Amino acid sequence: MFSLALLTNAFLASISLVLVLIFGIFLPGFLLKRSLAPRVSFTSLESALLSFALGIGIIDASLLFLGNLSLPLNALTIGTWYFVLIISLFVILTLRKIPFTETSVPLLATKNELCVATLFIVLLFFVKVFYLSGTILPTSTDLGHHLYWAKLTSDTQALPVYEKQEIIQGEDGHYSVSQPEAISDFIIGEHLPVSFLHIFTGASYFGTFPILFLFLLNLSSVFALALLFYALGTVLSKENKWQYVTPSSFFLLALFVFGGLFSLASPEMKFVSGGVIGNLFGNLYIPLILLVLLRALSEKSASLLALGFFLIATLAYTHHLSTFILLFVLLFTALSLLIFWQKDFFQQCQTWFRMALQPVSLATLASILLFALLIALPTYIETNAVQTAVGAPTKETRTGLTIAQLSLSNSAFKFGLAIFGLLLIASTSKLRKNIGGVLLFGYGIVLLIMTMTPQLLLVDIPSTRIAHYLSFPLTLLALFSVLALLEKLGEQIPKNSSVFKNPLLVAGGIIIWLALIAPGLEDNGKTLTVNRQGLYVQETFAAAEYLKEHVAPGELILKDHNFIQASDTWMKLFFSQGYNYPFSRSFFKRYEDNPDREHCTLAMIATPNTALGKQCYQDLPVRFLVVNPRFDQAQFTKSSEFSLIYSSPNIAIFSVKSINQAP
Amino acid sequence: MLRTHSLLITILLLFVLSAVFLTIRHESLLKEADQTFVSLSYLHPEDPKDQSFVISHRAENSRTLEVSYHYQNQEVQKNTIPLAPHEEKVFTPESAPLSITVRYQDSENQEQLLTLYKK
């Protein structure tokens, strides 16, 4: 299986991806960061993360701008635009006499800390890559859906119009395919970076680059969380005069827990292999925005505030749910500040308001507003997505999770420690007077309320989806509790004495570590499953290739989503004839849960010889059916209307004898 | 400088290594799978009279397949066909059978049965 040619190809493909990431995302992002915040000091990791996040924002803004000017979105146009953009940023830096390079602040103080961090990073890569090695094939349903739009953008060289056609029943009782209708589930910002990478690397959408990009997003989110915790640690330990627990400990502990222990289950690597693009963007941007805002407010830096505005705008164009969650987090942090700080809050607000009125932050905000007004608004604002997320919960799945359900997905120990952390901040005057403490409190408490009692905040979103966002502040609060306890314990040890001389302290420390490590390993263990789907992927793709050659214009294809073993949603990438092409028999539960939903897609496969099945075939120009012959064959064999025209062990294609040609 | 940026350099190197490893893994998983199945399809599914069909053999090793034509008078005509690795063969039955069946042993020595018919 292993050959030199394969190694060379893999190396070249990886290098080309890394070069596009560096010159297409990191470099423009870095130059923008230097232009907006030339005098702010960053650690090199912070600088890289911010450059990456800003670079993605630049891709979204650039492609939206060029696309709205009706310019073709190809390598030539985008490349020329990027050349001009990079030169302009260089000129701005030169005119403002800002050096291109920046002096980084060291993140870790000692060599030992550096060694431990390196070890944790190696562990992080090992665990995550080991998991991905079993799930790297293009099988995920969501990723198939998302990549359709990314491919459409690069194929048509134009911004995609998020529309789909559905099977509807008219007033006369006949079924037909509807006119294209707007979709609110997808946001353009989550697809444009993928299209951008394809345009410049030329890599196949069926290859590894989409998953590698999502992997990079996940890695970045782990580092963003560790850096946010580091920033919290800096603010908290400085103002509370902690002597034993340093900001580096905050960084290292977060890196170990997010990167090594709880690093596979949702919302981490499972979201990577599952292609949950929007959430992965949210998981990066939310902690990064909180980090930048925390630093902006504590350092009173307008430049950092400007970076924060740009990042919030990028998130708004990338993922609606994450933006919604972020707004609640910011609102509750402000509310917590008001409650905990009272009069001091208004004094601080005046300072912050003056900071917001500085030219750099004001100009950034004005540019974002102008872009929204003149170029493009986030698509979900134009559709009804916002209204559907606000209001009293409309389904049982949206009425909140119980403590037992939350403990199950977050480990009871972690959950308990997090609650302790919340109580500790609320009850300790030094912590609740500290902006870092209040931010951590606001981040945790709002997501806890949104997950457990969403009706209080009029949130109408599936509670399990919000719970994925909750897992991050819960972990941060739990880790904060551990470190606060360690600091308190440290203070009890007489000076010039070692912690190892106190057996009780050593035993306590070991118990805490084991209690943290065990659920983390269990969490990883549950997610690691051997899943060899290569054969199924190949069979599905081979069938799609066959159909592509034989389907005529105006003819429809119907495939089954229940029993086809893998990659059925990826079939649409072969045809590029619409988001719902081929039409799909959805999960059976969806028809049961929603009796008003059209049932043609169900009847045409499950019961083609019933009155409904026959009517659907009469009304709709369905020419081909793609099914798993192990589950759906007998109903077609019995009928004289169907021919079996393609057969492989797990895929069968039937053709319909007489079809209604009118689309 | 090296110390300040060492974490970043480590991350970059590990990312490149991961990308190379995962790309190789991806290719080898697909290649492995592509060598394990046979597909059977009509050459012109749109023409009810044309019975020409294709056997696509996706395997590294040679394999013998048994092709049977089933006729209306219950007569069965069997042929044994050797196929070379990755060979694709087109067949045209002399008279139109009711169905065509291909029988072969897959890579795990399980018997597989594929059928085609036009109505």
mmCIF file with all atom_site columns, C-alpha atoms in Angstrom, chain A residues 289-430:
data_model
loop_
_atom_site.group_PDB
_atom_site.id
_atom_site.type_symbol
_atom_site.label_atom_id
_atom_site.label_alt_id
_atom_site.label_comp_id
_atom_site.label_asym_id
_atom_site.label_entity_id
_atom_site.label_seq_id
_atom_site.pdbx_PDB_ins_code
_atom_site.Cartn_x
_atom_site.Cartn_y
_atom_site.Cartn_z
_atom_site.occupancy
_atom_site.B_iso_or_equiv
_atom_site.pdbx_formal_charge
_atom_site.auth_seq_id
_atom_site.auth_comp_id
_atom_site.auth_asym_id
_atom_site.auth_atom_id
_atom_site.pdbx_PDB_model_num
ATOM 1   C CA . ILE A 1 289 ? -13.087 37.337 20.926 1.00 0.00 ? 289 ILE A CA 1
ATOM 2   C CA . LEU A 1 290 ? -13.399 37.003 24.706 1.00 0.00 ? 290 LEU A CA 1
ATOM 3   C CA . LEU A 1 291 ? -9.600  36.971 24.972 1.00 0.00 ? 291 LEU A CA 1
ATOM 4   C CA . VAL A 1 292 ? -9.228  40.115 22.845 1.00 0.00 ? 292 VAL A CA 1
ATOM 5   C CA . LEU A 1 293 ? -12.056 41.939 24.653 1.00 0.00 ? 293 LEU A CA 1
ATOM 6   C CA . LEU A 1 294 ? -10.688 40.938 28.061 1.00 0.00 ? 294 LEU A CA 1
ATOM 7   C CA . ARG A 1 295 ? -7.303  42.325 27.107 1.00 0.00 ? 295 ARG A CA 1
ATOM 8   C CA . ALA A 1 296 ? -8.859  45.428 25.511 1.00 0.00 ? 296 ALA A CA 1
ATOM 9   C CA . LEU A 1 297 ? -10.841 46.259 28.647 1.00 0.00 ? 297 LEU A CA 1
ATOM 10  C CA . SER A 1 298 ? -8.135  45.416 31.167 1.00 0.00 ? 298 SER A CA 1
ATOM 11  C CA . GLU A 1 299 ? -5.361  47.128 29.176 1.00 0.00 ? 299 GLU A CA 1
ATOM 12  C CA . LYS A 1 300 ? -7.715  49.913 27.972 1.00 0.00 ? 300 LYS A CA 1
ATOM 13  C CA . SER A 1 301 ? -6.519  49.403 24.400 1.00 0.00 ? 301 SER A CA 1
ATOM 14  C CA . ALA A 1 302 ? -8.612  50.784 21.529 1.00 0.00 ? 302 ALA A CA 1
ATOM 15  C CA . SER A 1 303 ? -6.498  48.784 19.068 1.00 0.00 ? 303 SER A CA 1
ATOM 16  C CA . LEU A 1 304 ? -7.492  45.515 20.719 1.00 0.00 ? 304 LEU A CA 1
ATOM 17  C CA . LEU A 1 305 ? -11.102 46.666 20.725 1.00 0.00 ? 305 LEU A CA 1
ATOM 18  C CA . ALA A 1 306 ? -10.815 47.260 16.970 1.00 0.00 ? 306 ALA A CA 1
ATOM 19  C CA . LEU A 1 307 ? -9.487  43.706 16.528 1.00 0.00 ? 307 LEU A CA 1
ATOM 20  C CA . GLY A 1 308 ? -12.418 42.490 18.637 1.00 0.00 ? 308 GLY A CA 1
ATOM 21  C CA . PHE A 1 309 ? -14.910 44.294 16.383 1.00 0.00 ? 309 PHE A CA 1
ATOM 22  C CA . PHE A 1 310 ? -13.371 42.715 13.287 1.00 0.00 ? 310 PHE A CA 1
ATOM 23  C CA . LEU A 1 311 ? -13.473 39.246 14.844 1.00 0.00 ? 311 LEU A CA 1
ATOM 24  C CA . ILE A 1 312 ? -17.109 39.665 15.945 1.00 0.00 ? 312 ILE A CA 1
ATOM 25  C CA . ALA A 1 313 ? -18.030 40.754 12.410 1.00 0.00 ? 313 ALA A CA 1
ATOM 26  C CA . THR A 1 314 ? -16.226 37.708 10.968 1.00 0.00 ? 314 THR A CA 1
ATOM 27  C CA . LEU A 1 315 ? -18.149 35.425 13.302 1.00 0.00 ? 315 LEU A CA 1
ATOM 28  C CA . ALA A 1 316 ? -21.421 37.143 12.367 1.00 0.00 ? 316 ALA A CA 1
ATOM 29  C CA . TYR A 1 317 ? -20.767 36.337 8.696  1.00 0.00 ? 317 TYR A CA 1
ATOM 30  C CA . THR A 1 318 ? -19.697 32.784 9.549  1.00 0.00 ? 318 THR A CA 1
ATOM 31  C CA . HIS A 1 319 ? -22.057 31.194 12.050 1.00 0.00 ? 319 HIS A CA 1
ATOM 32  C CA . HIS A 1 320 ? -25.391 32.470 13.329 1.00 0.00 ? 320 HIS A CA 1
ATOM 33  C CA . LEU A 1 321 ? -25.757 30.261 16.409 1.00 0.00 ? 321 LEU A CA 1
ATOM 34  C CA . SER A 1 322 ? -22.263 31.080 17.677 1.00 0.00 ? 322 SER A CA 1
ATOM 35  C CA . THR A 1 323 ? -22.933 34.797 17.149 1.00 0.00 ? 323 THR A CA 1
ATOM 36  C CA . PHE A 1 324 ? -26.191 34.436 19.056 1.00 0.00 ? 324 PHE A CA 1
ATOM 37  C CA . ILE A 1 325 ? -24.393 32.647 21.915 1.00 0.00 ? 325 ILE A CA 1
ATOM 38  C CA . LEU A 1 326 ? -21.614 35.264 21.951 1.00 0.00 ? 326 LEU A CA 1
ATOM 39  C CA . LEU A 1 327 ? -24.145 38.098 22.232 1.00 0.00 ? 327 LEU A CA 1
ATOM 40  C CA . PHE A 1 328 ? -25.702 36.396 25.258 1.00 0.00 ? 328 PHE A CA 1
ATOM 41  C CA . VAL A 1 329 ? -22.262 35.855 26.829 1.00 0.00 ? 329 VAL A CA 1
ATOM 42  C CA . LEU A 1 330 ? -21.359 39.528 26.358 1.00 0.00 ? 330 LEU A CA 1
ATOM 43  C CA . LEU A 1 331 ? -24.759 40.661 27.628 1.00 0.00 ? 331 LEU A CA 1
ATOM 44  C CA . PHE A 1 332 ? -24.525 38.504 30.742 1.00 0.00 ? 332 PHE A CA 1
ATOM 45  C CA . THR A 1 333 ? -20.944 39.551 31.420 1.00 0.00 ? 333 THR A CA 1
ATOM 46  C CA . ALA A 1 334 ? -22.072 43.191 31.271 1.00 0.00 ? 334 ALA A CA 1
ATOM 47  C CA . LEU A 1 335 ? -24.997 42.359 33.551 1.00 0.00 ? 335 LEU A CA 1
ATOM 48  C CA . SER A 1 336 ? -22.702 40.537 35.996 1.00 0.00 ? 336 SER A CA 1
ATOM 49  C CA . LEU A 1 337 ? -20.339 43.523 35.968 1.00 0.00 ? 337 LEU A CA 1
ATOM 50  C CA . LEU A 1 338 ? -23.265 45.804 36.781 1.00 0.00 ? 338 LEU A CA 1
ATOM 51  C CA . ILE A 1 339 ? -24.409 43.572 39.659 1.00 0.00 ? 339 ILE A CA 1
ATOM 52  C CA . PHE A 1 340 ? -20.932 42.923 41.109 1.00 0.00 ? 340 PHE A CA 1
ATOM 53  C CA . TRP A 1 341 ? -19.362 46.332 40.536 1.00 0.00 ? 341 TRP A CA 1
ATOM 54  C CA . GLN A 1 342 ? -22.428 48.602 40.942 1.00 0.00 ? 342 GLN A CA 1
ATOM 55  C CA . LYS A 1 343 ? -21.203 52.256 40.918 1.00 0.00 ? 343 LYS A CA 1
ATOM 56  C CA . ASP A 1 344 ? -17.714 51.306 39.763 1.00 0.00 ? 344 ASP A CA 1
ATOM 57  C CA . PHE A 1 345 ? -19.257 49.789 36.652 1.00 0.00 ? 345 PHE A CA 1
ATOM 58  C CA . PHE A 1 346 ? -20.510 53.143 35.402 1.00 0.00 ? 346 PHE A CA 1
ATOM 59  C CA . GLN A 1 347 ? -17.127 54.742 36.062 1.00 0.00 ? 347 GLN A CA 1
ATOM 60  C CA . GLN A 1 348 ? -15.425 51.989 34.087 1.00 0.00 ? 348 GLN A CA 1
ATOM 61  C CA . CYS A 1 349 ? -17.995 52.313 31.337 1.00 0.00 ? 349 CYS A CA 1
ATOM 62  C CA . GLN A 1 350 ? -16.999 55.938 30.812 1.00 0.00 ? 350 GLN A CA 1
ATOM 63  C CA . THR A 1 351 ? -13.368 54.875 30.328 1.00 0.00 ? 351 THR A CA 1
ATOM 64  C CA . TRP A 1 352 ? -14.357 52.088 27.969 1.00 0.00 ? 352 TRP A CA 1
ATOM 65  C CA . PHE A 1 353 ? -16.685 54.365 26.044 1.00 0.00 ? 353 PHE A CA 1
ATOM 66  C CA . ARG A 1 354 ? -13.870 56.870 25.532 1.00 0.00 ? 354 ARG A CA 1
ATOM 67  C CA . MET A 1 355 ? -11.740 53.964 24.320 1.00 0.00 ? 355 MET A CA 1
ATOM 68  C CA . ALA A 1 356 ? -14.416 52.928 21.823 1.00 0.00 ? 356 ALA A CA 1
ATOM 69  C CA . LEU A 1 357 ? -14.432 56.480 20.446 1.00 0.00 ? 357 LEU A CA 1
ATOM 70  C CA . GLN A 1 358 ? -10.717 56.332 19.562 1.00 0.00 ? 358 GLN A CA 1
ATOM 71  C CA . PRO A 1 359 ? -10.136 56.644 15.782 1.00 0.00 ? 359 PRO A CA 1
ATOM 72  C CA . VAL A 1 360 ? -8.917  53.043 15.313 1.00 0.00 ? 360 VAL A CA 1
ATOM 73  C CA . SER A 1 361 ? -11.930 51.371 16.949 1.00 0.00 ? 361 SER A CA 1
ATOM 74  C CA . LEU A 1 362 ? -14.419 53.862 15.539 1.00 0.00 ? 362 LEU A CA 1
ATOM 75  C CA . ALA A 1 363 ? -13.018 53.508 12.002 1.00 0.00 ? 363 ALA A CA 1
ATOM 76  C CA . THR A 1 364 ? -13.126 49.695 12.233 1.00 0.00 ? 364 THR A CA 1
ATOM 77  C CA . LEU A 1 365 ? -16.717 49.773 13.450 1.00 0.00 ? 365 LEU A CA 1
ATOM 78  C CA . ALA A 1 366 ? -17.707 52.237 10.723 1.00 0.00 ? 366 ALA A CA 1
ATOM 79  C CA . SER A 1 367 ? -16.030 50.090 8.038  1.00 0.00 ? 367 SER A CA 1
ATOM 80  C CA . ILE A 1 368 ? -17.947 47.018 9.226  1.00 0.00 ? 368 ILE A CA 1
ATOM 81  C CA . LEU A 1 369 ? -21.264 48.886 9.176  1.00 0.00 ? 369 LEU A CA 1
ATOM 82  C CA . LEU A 1 370 ? -20.541 50.288 5.723  1.00 0.00 ? 370 LEU A CA 1
ATOM 83  C CA . PHE A 1 371 ? -19.643 46.813 4.467  1.00 0.00 ? 371 PHE A CA 1
ATOM 84  C CA . ALA A 1 372 ? -22.914 45.434 5.846  1.00 0.00 ? 372 ALA A CA 1
ATOM 85  C CA . LEU A 1 373 ? -24.953 48.256 4.318  1.00 0.00 ? 373 LEU A CA 1
ATOM 86  C CA . LEU A 1 374 ? -23.246 48.497 0.932  1.00 0.00 ? 374 LEU A CA 1
ATOM 87  C CA . ILE A 1 375 ? -21.834 45.032 0.189  1.00 0.00 ? 375 ILE A CA 1
ATOM 88  C CA . ALA A 1 376 ? -23.637 42.242 2.016  1.00 0.00 ? 376 ALA A CA 1
ATOM 89  C CA . LEU A 1 377 ? -25.580 41.529 5.177  1.00 0.00 ? 377 LEU A CA 1
ATOM 90  C CA . PRO A 1 378 ? -25.230 38.120 6.862  1.00 0.00 ? 378 PRO A CA 1
ATOM 91  C CA . THR A 1 379 ? -27.656 35.878 4.977  1.00 0.00 ? 379 THR A CA 1
ATOM 92  C CA . TYR A 1 380 ? -29.604 34.807 8.067  1.00 0.00 ? 380 TYR A CA 1
ATOM 93  C CA . ILE A 1 381 ? -30.681 38.397 8.720  1.00 0.00 ? 381 ILE A CA 1
ATOM 94  C CA . GLU A 1 382 ? -32.414 38.428 5.343  1.00 0.00 ? 382 GLU A CA 1
ATOM 95  C CA . THR A 1 383 ? -34.203 35.136 6.066  1.00 0.00 ? 383 THR A CA 1
ATOM 96  C CA . ASN A 1 384 ? -36.185 34.214 9.174  1.00 0.00 ? 384 ASN A CA 1
ATOM 97  C CA . ALA A 1 385 ? -33.398 32.435 11.092 1.00 0.00 ? 385 ALA A CA 1
ATOM 98  C CA . VAL A 1 386 ? -33.262 34.985 13.918 1.00 0.00 ? 386 VAL A CA 1
ATOM 99  C CA . GLN A 1 387 ? -36.981 34.810 14.632 1.00 0.00 ? 387 GLN A CA 1
ATOM 100 C CA . THR A 1 388 ? -36.882 31.009 14.727 1.00 0.00 ? 388 THR A CA 1
ATOM 101 C CA . ALA A 1 389 ? -34.202 31.021 17.466 1.00 0.00 ? 389 ALA A CA 1
ATOM 102 C CA . VAL A 1 390 ? -35.985 33.498 19.751 1.00 0.00 ? 390 VAL A CA 1
ATOM 103 C CA . GLY A 1 391 ? -39.161 32.794 21.715 1.00 0.00 ? 391 GLY A CA 1
ATOM 104 C CA . ALA A 1 392 ? -40.599 30.177 24.022 1.00 0.00 ? 392 ALA A CA 1
ATOM 105 C CA . PRO A 1 393 ? -39.236 26.653 23.298 1.00 0.00 ? 393 PRO A CA 1
ATOM 106 C CA . THR A 1 394 ? -41.409 25.038 20.631 1.00 0.00 ? 394 THR A CA 1
ATOM 107 C CA . LYS A 1 395 ? -40.216 21.433 20.998 1.00 0.00 ? 395 LYS A CA 1
ATOM 108 C CA . GLU A 1 396 ? -39.454 19.093 23.873 1.00 0.00 ? 396 GLU A CA 1
ATOM 109 C CA . THR A 1 397 ? -35.800 18.931 22.789 1.00 0.00 ? 397 THR A CA 1
ATOM 110 C CA . ARG A 1 398 ? -35.538 22.680 23.351 1.00 0.00 ? 398 ARG A CA 1
ATOM 111 C CA . THR A 1 399 ? -36.826 22.863 26.918 1.00 0.00 ? 399 THR A CA 1
ATOM 112 C CA . GLY A 1 400 ? -33.465 22.308 28.576 1.00 0.00 ? 400 GLY A CA 1
ATOM 113 C CA . LEU A 1 401 ? -31.267 19.520 29.918 1.00 0.00 ? 401 LEU A CA 1
ATOM 114 C CA . THR A 1 402 ? -31.296 18.186 33.472 1.00 0.00 ? 402 THR A CA 1
ATOM 115 C CA . ILE A 1 403 ? -28.269 18.157 35.776 1.00 0.00 ? 403 ILE A CA 1
ATOM 116 C CA . ALA A 1 404 ? -28.042 14.393 35.253 1.00 0.00 ? 404 ALA A CA 1
ATOM 117 C CA . GLN A 1 405 ? -27.912 14.829 31.467 1.00 0.00 ? 405 GLN A CA 1
ATOM 118 C CA . LEU A 1 406 ? -25.288 17.560 31.782 1.00 0.00 ? 406 LEU A CA 1
ATOM 119 C CA . SER A 1 407 ? -23.170 15.528 34.198 1.00 0.00 ? 407 SER A CA 1
ATOM 120 C CA . LEU A 1 408 ? -23.298 12.627 31.805 1.00 0.00 ? 408 LEU A CA 1
ATOM 121 C CA . SER A 1 409 ? -21.773 14.568 28.916 1.00 0.00 ? 409 SER A CA 1
ATOM 122 C CA . ASN A 1 410 ? -19.381 16.653 31.017 1.00 0.00 ? 410 ASN A CA 1
ATOM 123 C CA . SER A 1 411 ? -18.408 14.231 33.812 1.00 0.00 ? 411 SER A CA 1
ATOM 124 C CA . ALA A 1 412 ? -19.933 14.804 37.245 1.00 0.00 ? 412 ALA A CA 1
ATOM 125 C CA . PHE A 1 413 ? -16.587 15.798 38.753 1.00 0.00 ? 413 PHE A CA 1
ATOM 126 C CA . LYS A 1 414 ? -16.000 18.498 36.160 1.00 0.00 ? 414 LYS A CA 1
ATOM 127 C CA . PHE A 1 415 ? -19.558 19.737 36.508 1.00 0.00 ? 415 PHE A CA 1
ATOM 128 C CA . GLY A 1 416 ? -19.277 19.878 40.318 1.00 0.00 ? 416 GLY A CA 1
ATOM 129 C CA . LEU A 1 417 ? -15.973 21.742 40.153 1.00 0.00 ? 417 LEU A CA 1
ATOM 130 C CA . ALA A 1 418 ? -17.466 24.225 37.677 1.00 0.00 ? 418 ALA A CA 1
ATOM 131 C CA . ILE A 1 419 ? -20.392 24.987 39.996 1.00 0.00 ? 419 ILE A CA 1
ATOM 132 C CA . PHE A 1 420 ? -17.881 25.406 42.821 1.00 0.00 ? 420 PHE A CA 1
ATOM 133 C CA . GLY A 1 421 ? -15.957 27.842 40.605 1.00 0.00 ? 421 GLY A CA 1
ATOM 134 C CA . LEU A 1 422 ? -19.093 29.896 39.929 1.00 0.00 ? 422 LEU A CA 1
ATOM 135 C CA . LEU A 1 423 ? -19.896 30.056 43.652 1.00 0.00 ? 423 LEU A CA 1
ATOM 136 C CA . LEU A 1 424 ? -16.281 30.920 44.463 1.00 0.00 ? 424 LEU A CA 1
ATOM 137 C CA . ILE A 1 425 ? -16.292 33.896 42.085 1.00 0.00 ? 425 ILE A CA 1
ATOM 138 C CA . ALA A 1 426 ? -19.708 35.110 43.263 1.00 0.00 ? 426 ALA A CA 1
ATOM 139 C CA . SER A 1 427 ? -18.796 34.838 46.934 1.00 0.00 ? 427 SER A CA 1
ATOM 140 C CA . THR A 1 428 ? -15.227 36.215 46.897 1.00 0.00 ? 428 THR A CA 1
ATOM 141 C CA . SER A 1 429 ? -15.084 39.993 46.726 1.00 0.00 ? 429 SER A CA 1
ATOM 142 C CA . LYS A 1 430 ? -11.606 40.057 45.121 1.00 0.00 ? 430 LYS A CA 1
#
